[in-house]
CSV table of C-alpha atoms in Angstrom, one decimal:
chain,number,residue,atom,x,y,z
A,1365,MET,CA,-139.9,121.6,71.7
A,1366,LYS,CA,-139.0,120.3,68.3
A,1367,ARG,CA,-140.5,121.7,65.2
A,1368,CYS,CA,-141.1,119.5,62.1
A,1369,SER,CA,-140.0,120.9,58.9
A,1370,SER,CA,-142.4,120.3,56.0
A,1371,ALA,CA,-139.5,120.0,53.6
A,1372,PHE,CA,-138.5,116.6,55.0
A,1373,ASN,CA,-141.9,115.1,55.2
A,1374,SER,CA,-143.1,115.5,51.6
A,1375,PHE,CA,-142.4,114.2,48.1
A,1376,SER,CA,-140.5,116.3,45.7
A,1377,LEU,CA,-141.9,117.3,42.3
A,1378,VAL,CA,-139.3,115.0,40.6
A,1379,GLU,CA,-140.4,112.0,42.7
A,1380,VAL,CA,-144.1,112.6,41.9
A,1381,THR,CA,-143.3,113.0,38.1
A,1382,VAL,CA,-141.3,109.8,38.1
A,1383,ALA,CA,-144.1,107.9,39.8
A,1384,LEU,CA,-146.7,109.2,37.4
A,1385,GLY,CA,-144.4,108.3,34.4
A,1386,VAL,CA,-144.0,104.7,35.7
A,1387,THR,CA,-147.7,104.4,36.3
A,1388,ALA,CA,-148.5,105.8,32.8
A,1389,PHE,CA,-146.1,103.3,31.2
A,1390,CYS,CA,-147.7,100.4,33.0
A,1391,LEU,CA,-151.2,101.5,32.1
A,1392,VAL,CA,-150.3,101.8,28.4
A,1393,ALA,CA,-149.0,98.3,28.5
A,1394,VAL,CA,-152.1,96.9,30.1
A,1395,PHE,CA,-154.5,98.8,27.8
A,1396,GLY,CA,-152.5,97.6,24.8
A,1397,LEU,CA,-153.1,94.0,25.9
A,1398,LEU,CA,-156.9,94.5,26.3
A,1399,PRO,CA,-157.9,94.1,22.6
A,1400,VAL,CA,-155.8,90.9,22.4
A,1401,GLY,CA,-157.6,89.5,25.5
A,1402,LEU,CA,-161.0,90.4,24.1
A,1403,LYS,CA,-160.3,88.7,20.8
A,1404,ALA,CA,-159.0,85.6,22.5
A,1405,ASN,CA,-162.2,85.6,24.6
A,1406,GLN,CA,-164.5,85.9,21.6
A,1407,ASN,CA,-162.6,83.1,19.8
A,1408,SER,CA,-162.9,80.8,22.7
A,1409,ILE,CA,-166.7,81.5,23.0
A,1410,SER,CA,-167.1,80.7,19.3
A,1411,GLN,CA,-165.0,77.5,19.6
A,1412,THR,CA,-167.1,76.4,22.6
A,1413,ALA,CA,-170.3,77.0,20.7
A,1414,ALA,CA,-169.0,75.1,17.7
A,1415,ALA,CA,-168.1,72.1,19.9
A,1416,SER,CA,-171.6,72.2,21.4
A,1417,ILE,CA,-173.2,72.2,18.0
A,1418,LEU,CA,-171.1,69.3,16.9
A,1419,SER,CA,-171.9,67.4,20.0
A,1420,ALA,CA,-175.6,67.9,19.6
A,1421,VAL,CA,-175.6,66.9,16.0
A,1422,ILE,CA,-173.6,63.8,16.6
A,1423,ALA,CA,-175.8,62.8,19.5
A,1424,ASP,CA,-178.9,63.3,17.3
A,1425,MET,CA,-177.3,61.1,14.5
A,1426,ARG,CA,-176.4,58.4,17.0
A,1427,ALA,CA,-179.9,58.4,18.5
A,1428,THR,CA,-181.5,57.9,15.0
A,1429,PRO,CA,-183.0,54.4,14.7
A,1430,LYS,CA,-181.4,52.2,12.1
A,1431,SER,CA,-184.7,51.9,10.3
A,1432,ALA,CA,-185.0,55.7,9.9
A,1433,SER,CA,-183.3,57.4,7.0
A,1434,SER,CA,-183.1,60.9,8.6
A,1435,SER,CA,-182.4,62.1,12.1
A,1436,VAL,CA,-185.2,63.2,14.4
A,1437,GLN,CA,-184.0,66.6,15.7
A,1438,PHE,CA,-182.1,68.1,12.8
A,1439,GLY,CA,-183.5,66.1,9.9
A,1440,ILE,CA,-180.2,64.9,8.6
A,1441,THR,CA,-180.5,62.3,5.9
A,1442,PHE,CA,-177.7,59.7,6.1
A,1443,GLY,CA,-175.7,59.6,2.9
A,1444,THR,CA,-176.7,63.0,1.7
A,1445,GLU,CA,-174.5,66.0,2.0
A,1446,THR,CA,-176.2,68.6,4.2
A,1447,THR,CA,-175.7,72.2,5.3
A,1448,LEU,CA,-177.3,73.6,8.4
A,1449,TYR,CA,-177.1,77.1,9.9
A,1450,PHE,CA,-177.2,77.9,13.6
A,1451,ASP,CA,-177.7,81.2,15.5
A,1452,ASN,CA,-176.2,82.3,18.8
A,1453,GLU,CA,-178.8,80.3,20.8
A,1454,GLY,CA,-178.2,77.0,19.0
A,1455,LYS,CA,-181.4,77.1,16.9
A,1456,SER,CA,-180.9,75.5,13.5
A,1457,SER,CA,-182.3,76.2,10.1
A,1458,SER,CA,-181.7,74.8,6.6
A,1459,SER,CA,-181.2,78.2,5.1
A,1460,LEU,CA,-178.9,81.2,5.8
A,1461,GLY,CA,-180.8,83.8,7.8
A,1462,PRO,CA,-180.1,87.2,9.3
A,1463,ASN,CA,-179.3,85.6,12.7
A,1464,SER,CA,-177.2,82.8,11.4
A,1465,ARG,CA,-173.7,82.7,13.0
A,1466,TYR,CA,-172.4,79.2,12.4
A,1467,GLN,CA,-172.5,77.0,9.3
A,1468,LEU,CA,-172.4,73.2,9.6
A,1469,LYS,CA,-171.5,71.1,6.6
A,1470,ILE,CA,-172.0,67.3,6.8
A,1471,ARG,CA,-170.3,65.1,4.2
A,1472,PHE,CA,-170.6,61.3,4.1
A,1473,PRO,CA,-167.3,59.9,2.6
A,1474,SER,CA,-167.7,56.5,1.0
A,1475,ASN,CA,-166.6,53.4,3.0
A,1476,GLY,CA,-165.6,50.8,0.5
A,1477,SER,CA,-165.9,47.9,3.0
A,1478,GLY,CA,-169.3,46.8,1.9
A,1479,THR,CA,-172.7,46.8,3.5
A,1480,THR,CA,-171.5,45.7,6.9
A,1481,ALA,CA,-169.2,48.7,7.3
A,1482,ALA,CA,-169.9,51.7,9.4
A,1483,THR,CA,-171.3,54.9,7.9
A,1484,PHE,CA,-168.7,57.7,8.1
A,1485,ALA,CA,-169.5,61.4,8.5
A,1486,ASP,CA,-167.3,64.5,8.3
A,1487,LEU,CA,-168.8,67.4,10.2
A,1488,LYS,CA,-167.3,70.9,9.9
A,1489,VAL,CA,-168.6,74.0,11.7
A,1490,THR,CA,-167.3,77.4,10.4
A,1491,TRP,CA,-168.1,80.9,11.4
A,1492,PRO,CA,-169.4,83.4,10.4
A,1493,ALA,CA,-172.1,81.5,8.6
A,1494,ALA,CA,-172.2,83.7,5.5
A,1495,ALA,CA,-168.5,83.3,4.8
A,1496,ALA,CA,-167.2,80.5,2.5
A,1497,PRO,CA,-165.5,77.8,4.5
A,1498,GLU,CA,-162.1,78.7,3.1
A,1499,ASN,CA,-162.6,82.3,4.2
A,1500,ALA,CA,-164.1,81.7,7.6
A,1501,LEU,CA,-162.7,83.3,10.8
A,1502,GLY,CA,-162.7,80.0,12.6
A,1503,SER,CA,-163.7,76.3,12.2
A,1504,SER,CA,-164.0,73.1,14.1
A,1505,GLU,CA,-164.2,69.7,12.5
A,1506,VAL,CA,-165.1,66.2,13.6
A,1507,PHE,CA,-165.0,62.8,11.9
A,1508,ALA,CA,-167.5,60.3,13.2
A,1509,ALA,CA,-168.6,56.7,12.5
A,1510,PHE,CA,-172.1,55.3,12.9
A,1511,ASP,CA,-173.3,51.7,13.0
A,1512,ARG,CA,-176.2,51.8,10.5
A,1513,ARG,CA,-176.3,48.0,9.8
């Protein structure tokens, strides 16, 4: 009968140490990338919310009848520079509040083509809402034209 020697069927202490070292090195690299991934995820969430805000405001402005001077949902007066603030749920207000996360500035650049020309609007969303646009962490901007003849 053959006897199995335990010396041949086990790992040596050196092999276990090397395996633990390689594993630790890989885990340190993965954990080092975790903050970068979280920041990229938060930035993409903010950009998606900003695009949603811009889409809702432009849809509201396009749905405004030509006879009305201001939009129905957000109360935006055409031709007047407006600033709106939005929270995480997309609710708007005309003043900066404790839950405000996004700031929307709407400018109406002049169109020198006369009364038959389109009305231009420059919409820019920045976040956080309390920061000045030049110091914002992120922004999204759209230029739109509206037929208001």
